[in-house]
PDB file of C-alpha atoms in Angstrom:
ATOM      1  CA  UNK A   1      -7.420   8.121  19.240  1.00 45.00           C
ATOM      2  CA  UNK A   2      -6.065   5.001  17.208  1.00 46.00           C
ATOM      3  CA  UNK A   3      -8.476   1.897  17.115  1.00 48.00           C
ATOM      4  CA  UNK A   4      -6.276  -1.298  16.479  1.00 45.00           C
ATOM      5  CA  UNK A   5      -8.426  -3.932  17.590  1.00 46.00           C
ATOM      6  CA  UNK A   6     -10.955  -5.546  15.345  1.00 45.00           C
ATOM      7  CA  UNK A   7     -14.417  -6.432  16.932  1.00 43.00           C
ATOM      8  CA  UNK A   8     -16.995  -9.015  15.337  1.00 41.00           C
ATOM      9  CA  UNK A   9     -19.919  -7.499  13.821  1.00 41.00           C
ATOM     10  CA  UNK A  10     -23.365  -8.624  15.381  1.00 40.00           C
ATOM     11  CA  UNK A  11     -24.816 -11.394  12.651  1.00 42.00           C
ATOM     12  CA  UNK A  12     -27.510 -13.455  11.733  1.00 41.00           C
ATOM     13  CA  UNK A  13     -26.400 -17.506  12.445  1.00 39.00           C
ATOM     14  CA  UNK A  14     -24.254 -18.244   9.953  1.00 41.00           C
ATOM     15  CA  UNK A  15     -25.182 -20.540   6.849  1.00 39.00           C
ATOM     16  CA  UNK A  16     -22.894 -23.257   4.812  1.00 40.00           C
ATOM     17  CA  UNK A  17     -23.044 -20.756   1.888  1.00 43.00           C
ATOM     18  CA  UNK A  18     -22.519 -16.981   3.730  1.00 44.00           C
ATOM     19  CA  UNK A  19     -19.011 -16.528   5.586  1.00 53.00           C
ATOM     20  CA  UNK A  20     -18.946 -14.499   8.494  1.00 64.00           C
ATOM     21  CA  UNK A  21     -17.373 -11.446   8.207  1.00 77.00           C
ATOM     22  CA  UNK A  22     -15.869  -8.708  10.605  1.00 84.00           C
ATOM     23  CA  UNK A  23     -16.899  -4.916   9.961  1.00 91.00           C
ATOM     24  CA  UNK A  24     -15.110  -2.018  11.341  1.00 96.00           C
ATOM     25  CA  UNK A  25     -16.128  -1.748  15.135  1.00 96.00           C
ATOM     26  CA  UNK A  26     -17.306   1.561  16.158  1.00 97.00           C
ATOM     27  CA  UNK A  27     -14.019   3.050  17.391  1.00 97.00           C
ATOM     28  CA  UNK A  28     -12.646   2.422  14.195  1.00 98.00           C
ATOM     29  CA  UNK A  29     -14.797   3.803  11.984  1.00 98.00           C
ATOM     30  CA  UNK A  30     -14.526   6.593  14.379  1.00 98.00           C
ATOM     31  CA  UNK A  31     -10.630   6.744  14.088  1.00 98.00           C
ATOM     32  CA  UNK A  32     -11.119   6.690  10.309  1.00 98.00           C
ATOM     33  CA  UNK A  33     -13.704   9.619  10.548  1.00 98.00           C
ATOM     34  CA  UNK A  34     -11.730  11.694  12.955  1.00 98.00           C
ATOM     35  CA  UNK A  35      -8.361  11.074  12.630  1.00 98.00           C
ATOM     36  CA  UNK A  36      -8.088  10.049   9.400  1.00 98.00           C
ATOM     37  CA  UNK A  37      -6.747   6.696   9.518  1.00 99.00           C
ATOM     38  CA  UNK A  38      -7.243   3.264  10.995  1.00 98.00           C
ATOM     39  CA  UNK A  39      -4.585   0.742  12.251  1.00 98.00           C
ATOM     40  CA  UNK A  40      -5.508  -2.825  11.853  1.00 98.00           C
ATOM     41  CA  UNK A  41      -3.445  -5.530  13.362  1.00 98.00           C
ATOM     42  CA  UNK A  42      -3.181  -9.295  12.186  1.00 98.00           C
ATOM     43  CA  UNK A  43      -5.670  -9.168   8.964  1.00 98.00           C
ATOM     44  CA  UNK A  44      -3.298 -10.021   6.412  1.00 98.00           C
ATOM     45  CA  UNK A  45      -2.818 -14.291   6.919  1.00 98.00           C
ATOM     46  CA  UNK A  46       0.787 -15.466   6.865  1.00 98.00           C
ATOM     47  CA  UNK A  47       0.080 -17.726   3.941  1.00 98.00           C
ATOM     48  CA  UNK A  48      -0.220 -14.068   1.794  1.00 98.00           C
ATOM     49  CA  UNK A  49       2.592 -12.439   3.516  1.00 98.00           C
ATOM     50  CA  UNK A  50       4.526 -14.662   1.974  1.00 97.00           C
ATOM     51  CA  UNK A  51       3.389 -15.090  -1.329  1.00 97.00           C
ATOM     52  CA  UNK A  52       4.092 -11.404  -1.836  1.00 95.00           C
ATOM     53  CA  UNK A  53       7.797 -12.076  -0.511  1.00 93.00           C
ATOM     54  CA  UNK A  54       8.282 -14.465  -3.160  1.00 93.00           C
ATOM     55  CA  UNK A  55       6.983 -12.493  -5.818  1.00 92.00           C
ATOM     56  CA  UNK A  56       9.629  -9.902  -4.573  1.00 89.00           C
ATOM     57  CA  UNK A  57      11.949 -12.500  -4.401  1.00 88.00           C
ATOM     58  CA  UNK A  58      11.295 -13.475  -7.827  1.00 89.00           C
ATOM     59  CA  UNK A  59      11.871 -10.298  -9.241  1.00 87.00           C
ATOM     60  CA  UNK A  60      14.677  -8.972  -7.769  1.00 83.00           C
ATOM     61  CA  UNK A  61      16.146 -12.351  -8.524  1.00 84.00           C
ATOM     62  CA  UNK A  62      15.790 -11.613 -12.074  1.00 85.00           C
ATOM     63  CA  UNK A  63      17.160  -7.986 -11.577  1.00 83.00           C
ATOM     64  CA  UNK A  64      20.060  -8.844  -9.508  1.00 85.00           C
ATOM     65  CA  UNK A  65      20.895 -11.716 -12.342  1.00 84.00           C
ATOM     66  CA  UNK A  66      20.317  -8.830 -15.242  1.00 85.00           C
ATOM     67  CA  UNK A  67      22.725  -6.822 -12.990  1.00 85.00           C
ATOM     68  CA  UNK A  68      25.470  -9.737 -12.930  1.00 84.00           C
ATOM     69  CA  UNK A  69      25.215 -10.143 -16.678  1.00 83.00           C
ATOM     70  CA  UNK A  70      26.568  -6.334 -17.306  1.00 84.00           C
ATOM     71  CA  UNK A  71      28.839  -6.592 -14.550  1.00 84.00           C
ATOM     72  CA  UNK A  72      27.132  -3.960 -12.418  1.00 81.00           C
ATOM     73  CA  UNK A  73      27.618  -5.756  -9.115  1.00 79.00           C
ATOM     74  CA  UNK A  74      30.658  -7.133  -9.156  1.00 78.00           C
ATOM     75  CA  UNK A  75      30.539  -7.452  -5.513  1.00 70.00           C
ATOM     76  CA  UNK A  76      27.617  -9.369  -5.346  1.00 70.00           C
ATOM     77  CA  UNK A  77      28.137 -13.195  -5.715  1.00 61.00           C
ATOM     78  CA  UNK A  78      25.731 -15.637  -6.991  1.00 64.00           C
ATOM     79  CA  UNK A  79      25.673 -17.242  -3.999  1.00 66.00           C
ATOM     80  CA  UNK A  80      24.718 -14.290  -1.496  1.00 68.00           C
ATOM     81  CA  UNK A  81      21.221 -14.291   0.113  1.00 69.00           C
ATOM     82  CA  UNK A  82      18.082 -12.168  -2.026  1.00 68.00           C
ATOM     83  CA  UNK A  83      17.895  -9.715   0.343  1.00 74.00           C
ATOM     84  CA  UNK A  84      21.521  -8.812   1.394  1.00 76.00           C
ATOM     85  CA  UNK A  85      21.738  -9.456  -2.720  1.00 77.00           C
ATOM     86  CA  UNK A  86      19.551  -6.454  -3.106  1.00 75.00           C
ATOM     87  CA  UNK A  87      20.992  -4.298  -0.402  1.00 77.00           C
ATOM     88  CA  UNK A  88      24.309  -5.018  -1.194  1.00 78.00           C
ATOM     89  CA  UNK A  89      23.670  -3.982  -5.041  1.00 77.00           C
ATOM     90  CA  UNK A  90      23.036  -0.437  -3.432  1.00 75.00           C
ATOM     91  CA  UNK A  91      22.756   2.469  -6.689  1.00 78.00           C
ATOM     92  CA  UNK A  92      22.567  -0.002  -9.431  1.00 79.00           C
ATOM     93  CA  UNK A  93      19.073  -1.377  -8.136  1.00 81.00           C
ATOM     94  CA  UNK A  94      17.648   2.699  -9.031  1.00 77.00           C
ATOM     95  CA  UNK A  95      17.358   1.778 -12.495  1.00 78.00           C
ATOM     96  CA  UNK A  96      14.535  -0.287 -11.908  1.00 75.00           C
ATOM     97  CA  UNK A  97      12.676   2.263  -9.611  1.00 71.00           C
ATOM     98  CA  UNK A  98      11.247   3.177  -6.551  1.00 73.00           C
ATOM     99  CA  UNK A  99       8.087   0.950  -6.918  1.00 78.00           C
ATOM    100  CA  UNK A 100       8.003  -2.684  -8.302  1.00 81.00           C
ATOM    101  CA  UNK A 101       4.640  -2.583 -10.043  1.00 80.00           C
ATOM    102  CA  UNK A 102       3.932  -4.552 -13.073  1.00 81.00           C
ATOM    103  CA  UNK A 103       7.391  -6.894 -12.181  1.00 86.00           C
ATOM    104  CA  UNK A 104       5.256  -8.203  -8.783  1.00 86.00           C
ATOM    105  CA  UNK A 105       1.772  -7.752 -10.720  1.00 90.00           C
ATOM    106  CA  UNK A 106       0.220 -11.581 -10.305  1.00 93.00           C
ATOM    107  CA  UNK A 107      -1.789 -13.951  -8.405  1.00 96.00           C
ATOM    108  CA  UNK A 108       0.182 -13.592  -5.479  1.00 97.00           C
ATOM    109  CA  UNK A 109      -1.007  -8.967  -5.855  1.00 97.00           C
ATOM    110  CA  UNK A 110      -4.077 -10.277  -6.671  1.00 97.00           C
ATOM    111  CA  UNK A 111      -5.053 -12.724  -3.843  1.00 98.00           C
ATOM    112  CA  UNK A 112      -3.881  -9.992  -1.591  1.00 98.00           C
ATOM    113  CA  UNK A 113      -6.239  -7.378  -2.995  1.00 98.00           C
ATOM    114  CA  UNK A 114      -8.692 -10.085  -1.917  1.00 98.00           C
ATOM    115  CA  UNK A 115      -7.803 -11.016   1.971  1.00 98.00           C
ATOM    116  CA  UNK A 116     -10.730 -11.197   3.740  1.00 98.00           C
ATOM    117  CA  UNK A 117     -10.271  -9.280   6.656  1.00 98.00           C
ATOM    118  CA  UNK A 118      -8.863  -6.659   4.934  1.00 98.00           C
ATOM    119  CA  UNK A 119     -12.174  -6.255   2.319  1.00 98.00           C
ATOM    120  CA  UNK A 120     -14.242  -6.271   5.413  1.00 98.00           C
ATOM    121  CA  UNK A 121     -12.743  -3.368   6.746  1.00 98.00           C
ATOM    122  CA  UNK A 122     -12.809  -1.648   3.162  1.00 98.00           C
ATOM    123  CA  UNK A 123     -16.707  -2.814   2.762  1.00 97.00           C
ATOM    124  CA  UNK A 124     -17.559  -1.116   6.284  1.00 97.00           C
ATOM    125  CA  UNK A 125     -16.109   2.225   4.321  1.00 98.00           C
ATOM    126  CA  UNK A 126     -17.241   1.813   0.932  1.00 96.00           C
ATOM    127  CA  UNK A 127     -20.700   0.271   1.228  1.00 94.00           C
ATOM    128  CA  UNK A 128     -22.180  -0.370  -1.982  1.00 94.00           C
ATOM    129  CA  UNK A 129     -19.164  -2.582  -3.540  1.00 96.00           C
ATOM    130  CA  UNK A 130     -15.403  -2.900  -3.410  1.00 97.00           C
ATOM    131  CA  UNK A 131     -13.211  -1.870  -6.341  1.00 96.00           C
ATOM    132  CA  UNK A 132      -9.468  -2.311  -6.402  1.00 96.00           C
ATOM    133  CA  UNK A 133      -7.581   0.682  -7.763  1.00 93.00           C
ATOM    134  CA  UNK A 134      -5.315   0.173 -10.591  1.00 88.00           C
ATOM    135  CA  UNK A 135      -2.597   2.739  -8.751  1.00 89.00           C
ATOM    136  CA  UNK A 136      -0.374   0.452  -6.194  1.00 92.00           C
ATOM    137  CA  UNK A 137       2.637   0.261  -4.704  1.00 91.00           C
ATOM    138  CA  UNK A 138       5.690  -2.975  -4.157  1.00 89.00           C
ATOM    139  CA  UNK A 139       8.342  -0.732  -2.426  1.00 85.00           C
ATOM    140  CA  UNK A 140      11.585  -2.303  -1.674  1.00 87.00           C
ATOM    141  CA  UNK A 141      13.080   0.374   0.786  1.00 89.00           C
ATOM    142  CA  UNK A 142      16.999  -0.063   0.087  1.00 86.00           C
ATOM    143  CA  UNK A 143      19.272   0.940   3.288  1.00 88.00           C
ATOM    144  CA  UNK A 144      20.329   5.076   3.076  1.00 88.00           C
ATOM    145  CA  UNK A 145      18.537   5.621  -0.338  1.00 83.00           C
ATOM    146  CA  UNK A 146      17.084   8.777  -0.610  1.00 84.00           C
ATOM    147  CA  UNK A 147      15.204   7.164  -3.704  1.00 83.00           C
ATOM    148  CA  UNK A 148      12.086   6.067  -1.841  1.00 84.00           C
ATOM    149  CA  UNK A 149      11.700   8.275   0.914  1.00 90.00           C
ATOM    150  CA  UNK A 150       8.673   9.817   0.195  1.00 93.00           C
ATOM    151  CA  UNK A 151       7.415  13.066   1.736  1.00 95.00           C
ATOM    152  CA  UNK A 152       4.629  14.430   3.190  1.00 98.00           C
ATOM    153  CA  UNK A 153       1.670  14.667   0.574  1.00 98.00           C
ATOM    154  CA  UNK A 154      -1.943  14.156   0.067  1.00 98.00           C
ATOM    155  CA  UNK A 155      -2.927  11.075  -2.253  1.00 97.00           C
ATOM    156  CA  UNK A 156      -5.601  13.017  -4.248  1.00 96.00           C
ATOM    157  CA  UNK A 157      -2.697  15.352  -5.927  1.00 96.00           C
ATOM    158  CA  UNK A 158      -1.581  12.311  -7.883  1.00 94.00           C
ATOM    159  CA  UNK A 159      -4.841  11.050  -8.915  1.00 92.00           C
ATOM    160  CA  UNK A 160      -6.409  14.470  -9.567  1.00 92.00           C
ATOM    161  CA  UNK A 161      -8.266  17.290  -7.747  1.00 94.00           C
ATOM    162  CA  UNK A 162     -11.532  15.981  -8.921  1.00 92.00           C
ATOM    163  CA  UNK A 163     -10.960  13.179  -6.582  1.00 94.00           C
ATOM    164  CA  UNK A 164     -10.631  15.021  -3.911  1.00 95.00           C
ATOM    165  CA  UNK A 165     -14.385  15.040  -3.069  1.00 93.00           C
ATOM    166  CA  UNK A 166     -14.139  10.996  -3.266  1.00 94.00           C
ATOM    167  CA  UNK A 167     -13.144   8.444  -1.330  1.00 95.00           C
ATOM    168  CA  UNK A 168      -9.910   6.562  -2.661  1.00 97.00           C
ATOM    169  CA  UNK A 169      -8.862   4.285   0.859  1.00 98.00           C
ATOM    170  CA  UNK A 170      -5.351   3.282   1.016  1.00 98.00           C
ATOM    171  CA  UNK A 171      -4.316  -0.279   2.700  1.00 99.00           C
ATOM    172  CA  UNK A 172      -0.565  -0.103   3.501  1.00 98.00           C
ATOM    173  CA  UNK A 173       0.836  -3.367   4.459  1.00 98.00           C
ATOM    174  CA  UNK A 174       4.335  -4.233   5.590  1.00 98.00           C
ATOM    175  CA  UNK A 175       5.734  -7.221   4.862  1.00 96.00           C
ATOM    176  CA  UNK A 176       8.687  -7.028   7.750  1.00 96.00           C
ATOM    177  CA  UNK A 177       8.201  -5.588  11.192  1.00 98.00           C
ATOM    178  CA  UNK A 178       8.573  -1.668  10.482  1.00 98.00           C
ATOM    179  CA  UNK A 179       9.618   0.977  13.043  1.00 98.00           C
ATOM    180  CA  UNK A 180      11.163   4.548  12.409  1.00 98.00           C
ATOM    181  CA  UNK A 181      14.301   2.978  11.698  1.00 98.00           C
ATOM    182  CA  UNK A 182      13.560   1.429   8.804  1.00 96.00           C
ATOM    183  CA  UNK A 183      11.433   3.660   7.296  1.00 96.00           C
ATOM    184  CA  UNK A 184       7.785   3.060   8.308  1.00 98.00           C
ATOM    185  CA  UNK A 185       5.268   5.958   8.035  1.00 98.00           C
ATOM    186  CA  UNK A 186       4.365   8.662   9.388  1.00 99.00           C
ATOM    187  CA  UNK A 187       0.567  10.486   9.689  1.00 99.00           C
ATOM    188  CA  UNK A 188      -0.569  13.674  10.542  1.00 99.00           C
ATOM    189  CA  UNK A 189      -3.976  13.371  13.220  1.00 98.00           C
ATOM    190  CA  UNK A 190      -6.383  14.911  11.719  1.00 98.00           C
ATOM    191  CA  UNK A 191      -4.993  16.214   8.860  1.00 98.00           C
ATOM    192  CA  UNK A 192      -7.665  15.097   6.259  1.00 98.00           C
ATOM    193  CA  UNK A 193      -9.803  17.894   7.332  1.00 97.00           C
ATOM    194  CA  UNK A 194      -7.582  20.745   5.635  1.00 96.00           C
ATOM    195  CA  UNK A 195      -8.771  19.913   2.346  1.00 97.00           C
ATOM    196  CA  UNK A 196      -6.315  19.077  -0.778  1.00 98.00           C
ATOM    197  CA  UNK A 197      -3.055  21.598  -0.145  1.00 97.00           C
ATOM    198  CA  UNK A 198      -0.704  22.421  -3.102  1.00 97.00           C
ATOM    199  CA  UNK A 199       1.852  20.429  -4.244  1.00 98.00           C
ATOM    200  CA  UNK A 200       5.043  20.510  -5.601  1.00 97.00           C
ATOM    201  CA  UNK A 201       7.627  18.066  -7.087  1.00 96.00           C
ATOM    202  CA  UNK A 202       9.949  17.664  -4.487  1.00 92.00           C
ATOM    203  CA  UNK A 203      13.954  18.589  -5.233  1.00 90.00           C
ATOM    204  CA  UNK A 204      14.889  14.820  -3.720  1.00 84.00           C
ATOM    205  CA  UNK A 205      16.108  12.314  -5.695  1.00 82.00           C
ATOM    206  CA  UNK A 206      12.459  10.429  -5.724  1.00 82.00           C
ATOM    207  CA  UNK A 207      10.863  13.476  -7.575  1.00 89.00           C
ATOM    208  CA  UNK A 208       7.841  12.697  -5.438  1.00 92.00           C
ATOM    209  CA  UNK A 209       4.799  15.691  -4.948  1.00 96.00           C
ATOM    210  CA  UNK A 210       4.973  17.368  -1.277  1.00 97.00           C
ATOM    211  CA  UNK A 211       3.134  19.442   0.412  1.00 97.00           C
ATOM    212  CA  UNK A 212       4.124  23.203  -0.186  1.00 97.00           C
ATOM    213  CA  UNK A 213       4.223  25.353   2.781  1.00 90.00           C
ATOM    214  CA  UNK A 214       5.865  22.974   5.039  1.00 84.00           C
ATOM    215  CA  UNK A 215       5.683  20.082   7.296  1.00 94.00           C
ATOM    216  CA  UNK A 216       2.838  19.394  10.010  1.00 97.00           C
ATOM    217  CA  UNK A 217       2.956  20.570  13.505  1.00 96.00           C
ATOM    218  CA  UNK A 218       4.921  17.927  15.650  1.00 97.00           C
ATOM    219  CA  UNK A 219       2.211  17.507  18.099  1.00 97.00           C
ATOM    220  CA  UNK A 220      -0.350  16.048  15.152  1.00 98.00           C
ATOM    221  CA  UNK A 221       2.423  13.714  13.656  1.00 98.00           C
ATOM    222  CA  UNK A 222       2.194   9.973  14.603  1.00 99.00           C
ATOM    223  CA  UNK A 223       4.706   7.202  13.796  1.00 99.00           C
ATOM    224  CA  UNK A 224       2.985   4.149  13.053  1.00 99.00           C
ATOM    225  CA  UNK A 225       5.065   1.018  14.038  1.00 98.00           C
ATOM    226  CA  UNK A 226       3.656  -2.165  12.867  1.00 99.00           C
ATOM    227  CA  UNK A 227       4.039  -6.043  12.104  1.00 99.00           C
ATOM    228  CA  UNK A 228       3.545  -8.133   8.984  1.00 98.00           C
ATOM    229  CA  UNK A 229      -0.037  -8.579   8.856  1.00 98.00           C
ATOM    230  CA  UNK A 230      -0.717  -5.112   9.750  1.00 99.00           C
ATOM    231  CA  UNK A 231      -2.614  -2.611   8.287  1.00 99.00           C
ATOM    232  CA  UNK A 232      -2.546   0.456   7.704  1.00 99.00           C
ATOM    233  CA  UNK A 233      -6.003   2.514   6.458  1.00 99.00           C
ATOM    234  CA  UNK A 234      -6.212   5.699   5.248  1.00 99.00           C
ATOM    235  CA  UNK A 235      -7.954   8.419   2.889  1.00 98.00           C
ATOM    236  CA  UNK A 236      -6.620  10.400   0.196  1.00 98.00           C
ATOM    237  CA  UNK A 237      -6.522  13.632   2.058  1.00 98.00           C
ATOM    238  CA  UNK A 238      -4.894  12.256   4.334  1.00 99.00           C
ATOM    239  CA  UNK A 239      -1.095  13.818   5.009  1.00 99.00           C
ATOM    240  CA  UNK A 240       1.395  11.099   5.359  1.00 98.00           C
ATOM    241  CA  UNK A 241       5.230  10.486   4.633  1.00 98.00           C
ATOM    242  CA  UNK A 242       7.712   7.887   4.847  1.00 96.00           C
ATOM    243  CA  UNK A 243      10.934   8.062   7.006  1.00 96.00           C
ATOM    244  CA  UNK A 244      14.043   7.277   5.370  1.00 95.00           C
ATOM    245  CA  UNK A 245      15.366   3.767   6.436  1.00 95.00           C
ATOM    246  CA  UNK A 246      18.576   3.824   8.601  1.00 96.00           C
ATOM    247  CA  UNK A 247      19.030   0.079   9.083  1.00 94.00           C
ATOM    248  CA  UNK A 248      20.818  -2.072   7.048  1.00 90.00           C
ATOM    249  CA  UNK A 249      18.116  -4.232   5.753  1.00 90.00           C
ATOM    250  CA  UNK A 250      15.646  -3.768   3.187  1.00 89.00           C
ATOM    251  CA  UNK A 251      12.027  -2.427   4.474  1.00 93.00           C
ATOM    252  CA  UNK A 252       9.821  -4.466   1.677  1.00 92.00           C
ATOM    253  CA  UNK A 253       6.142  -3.187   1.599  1.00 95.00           C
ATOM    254  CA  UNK A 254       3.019  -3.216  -0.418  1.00 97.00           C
ATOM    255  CA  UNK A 255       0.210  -0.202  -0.786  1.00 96.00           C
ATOM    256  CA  UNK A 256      -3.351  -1.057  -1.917  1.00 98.00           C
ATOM    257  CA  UNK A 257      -5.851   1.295  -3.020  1.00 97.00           C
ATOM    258  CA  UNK A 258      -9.887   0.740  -3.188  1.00 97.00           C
ATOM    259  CA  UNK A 259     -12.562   2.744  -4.195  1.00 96.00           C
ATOM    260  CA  UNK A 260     -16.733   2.238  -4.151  1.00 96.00           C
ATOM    261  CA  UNK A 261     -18.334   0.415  -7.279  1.00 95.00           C
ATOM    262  CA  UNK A 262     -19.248   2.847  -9.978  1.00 92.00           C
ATOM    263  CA  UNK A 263     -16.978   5.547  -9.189  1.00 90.00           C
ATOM    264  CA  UNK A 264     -15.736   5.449 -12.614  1.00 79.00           C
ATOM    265  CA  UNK A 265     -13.817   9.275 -12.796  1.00 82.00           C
ATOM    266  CA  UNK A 266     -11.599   7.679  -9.825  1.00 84.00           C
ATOM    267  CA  UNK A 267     -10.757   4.203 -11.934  1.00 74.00           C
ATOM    268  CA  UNK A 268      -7.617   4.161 -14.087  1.00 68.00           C
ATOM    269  CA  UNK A 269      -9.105   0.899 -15.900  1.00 73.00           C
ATOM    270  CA  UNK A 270     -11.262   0.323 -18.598  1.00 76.00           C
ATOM    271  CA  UNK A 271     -13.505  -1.587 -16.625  1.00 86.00           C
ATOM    272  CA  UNK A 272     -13.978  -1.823 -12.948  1.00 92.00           C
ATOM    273  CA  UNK A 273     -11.750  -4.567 -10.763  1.00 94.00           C
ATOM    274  CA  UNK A 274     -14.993  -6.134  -8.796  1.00 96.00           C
ATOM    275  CA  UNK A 275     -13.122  -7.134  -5.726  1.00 98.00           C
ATOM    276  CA  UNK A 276     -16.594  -7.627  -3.658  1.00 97.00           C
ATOM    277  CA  UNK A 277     -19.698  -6.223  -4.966  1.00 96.00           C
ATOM    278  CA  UNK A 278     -23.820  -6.948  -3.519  1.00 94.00           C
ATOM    279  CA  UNK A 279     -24.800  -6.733  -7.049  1.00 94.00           C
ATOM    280  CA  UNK A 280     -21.812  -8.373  -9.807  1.00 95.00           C
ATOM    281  CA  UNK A 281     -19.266 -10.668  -9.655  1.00 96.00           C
ATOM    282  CA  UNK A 282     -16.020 -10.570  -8.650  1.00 97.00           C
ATOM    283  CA  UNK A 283     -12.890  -9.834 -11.165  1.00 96.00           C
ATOM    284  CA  UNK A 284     -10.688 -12.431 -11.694  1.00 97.00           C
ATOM    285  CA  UNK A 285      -7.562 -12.894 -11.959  1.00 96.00           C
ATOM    286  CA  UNK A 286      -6.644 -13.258 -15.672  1.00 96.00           C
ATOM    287  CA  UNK A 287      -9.462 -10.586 -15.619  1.00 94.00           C
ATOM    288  CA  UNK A 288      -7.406  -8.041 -13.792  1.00 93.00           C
ATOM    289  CA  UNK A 289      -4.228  -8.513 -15.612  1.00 92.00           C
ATOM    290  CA  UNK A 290      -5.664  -8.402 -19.191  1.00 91.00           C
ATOM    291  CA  UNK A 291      -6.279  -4.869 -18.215  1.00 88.00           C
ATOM    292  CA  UNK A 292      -2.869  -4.499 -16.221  1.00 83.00           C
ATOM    293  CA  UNK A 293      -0.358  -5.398 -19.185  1.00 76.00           C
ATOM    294  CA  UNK A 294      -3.079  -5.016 -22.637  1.00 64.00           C
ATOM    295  CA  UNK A 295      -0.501  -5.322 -24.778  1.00 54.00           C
ATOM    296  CA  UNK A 296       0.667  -8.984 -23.788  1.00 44.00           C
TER     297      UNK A 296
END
């Protein structure tokens, strides 16, 4: 059973200073429970779709110029669209990683963290206040690069078996239609039941954990298509993978992460990243990244 369409929450009449807001409906909080995962069409507004594709587009500007500067990319001229730029760079862009954190980390990553639709959904799961994880994801899936295809694992073995008695929700959000093509993801019904499985560091070139002891039954796997604006909501037991991307364009994505207020053995930063809490203010921006990049 996968719930995709979100249903208003019964309310009091709204006033000019409290926004109405939409909470999980039932079935979805009854995908979440039993399946493991939620899909969530249209809560991510254009407008922040792309901002996040020009904070892409910044950086892999800057990369692609680095690039051209030690003659890496010969083949790539100046004049050649971003994103056939980047796909056309091929091997030399795997110096700079399979995830673009800290060069997309801004307002753009944090207005996102912040789209109201989507922190509805989260507040229906985490109740008594919103945190933003510091642990995200700005994947730029190259064409054929084994780099970023990730296999199947559990979130909780790269935060920690102590979290895996917590509740660490993922928001993955494509930022171009995705299909199995081009590498979108793949769940396993269910699977969030089994409790954390060992892990192992895969022998790919991504060095990612996996699952040891092998891959899900194919009647539990689901391939979950979907559209900028899109999410997708999950757990951190939750077994999921990402297919490798066949097409020849990049697949460009973002992952989120969110945990309840005062969780603090699942929070990577010194202090919490308030993204809506009943009882303290909200983080802001400059907030955020004084604790993303303490050094500057």
């Amino acid at each position: 059973m996968i719930a995709t369409d979100a249903e208003p929450a019964a309310a009091a009449a709204p006033t000019a200073c409290v926004p109405s807001r939409r909470n999980l409906s039932l079935a979805q909080l009854r995908s979440f429970s039993e399946d493991g995962f939620v899909v969530l069409r249209n809560v991510i507004p254009p407008h922040l779709i792309a901002g996040m594709r020009s904070a892409f587009s910044r950086a892999g500007s800057r990369m692609l110029t680095q690039l051209r500067a030690e003659g890496m990319i010969p083949g790539v001229g100046m004049d050649q669209p971003f994103e056939s730029g980047i796909a056309a760079a091929g091997d030399a862009m795997k110096r700079f990683g399979r995830s673009w954190r800290q060069e997309i980390a801004g307002p753009e990553l944090y207005d996102l963290h912040r789209a109201p639709l989507l922190v509805d959904a989260m507040e229906s799961l985490l109740p008594h206040g919103v945190c933003a994880h510091p642990i995200y994801n700005a994947r730029p899936k190259l064409p054929n690069h084994a780099l970023t295809t990730v296999p199947w694992h559990q979130d909780s073995a790269y935060f920690g078996a102590h979290t895996a008695q917590k509740s660490i929700i993922t928001a993955w959000l494509p930022l171009v239609p995705v299909d199995a093509a081009n590498g979108c993801l793949q769940v396993a019904l269910g699977s969030h039941r089994y409790g954390l499985m060992p892990h192992h560091t895969e022998s790919g070139e991504g060095q990612f954990l996996e699952i040891t002891g092998g891959d899900p039954r194919p009647d539990v796997v689901v391939t979950i298509e979907m559209m900028p604006g899109d999410a997708l909501v999950f757990g951190n037991l939750l077994w999921h993978r990402s297919l490798p991307n066949r097409s020849d364009h990049v697949r460009w994505s973002v992952d989120l992460r969110f945990h309840s207020q005062g969780d603090r053995d699942v929070n990577g930063y010194q202090r919490e990243w308030i993204v809506r809490s009943p009882t303290r203010r909200e983080s802001s921006c400059e907030e955020w990244l004084a604790q993303e990049f303490p050094a500057r």
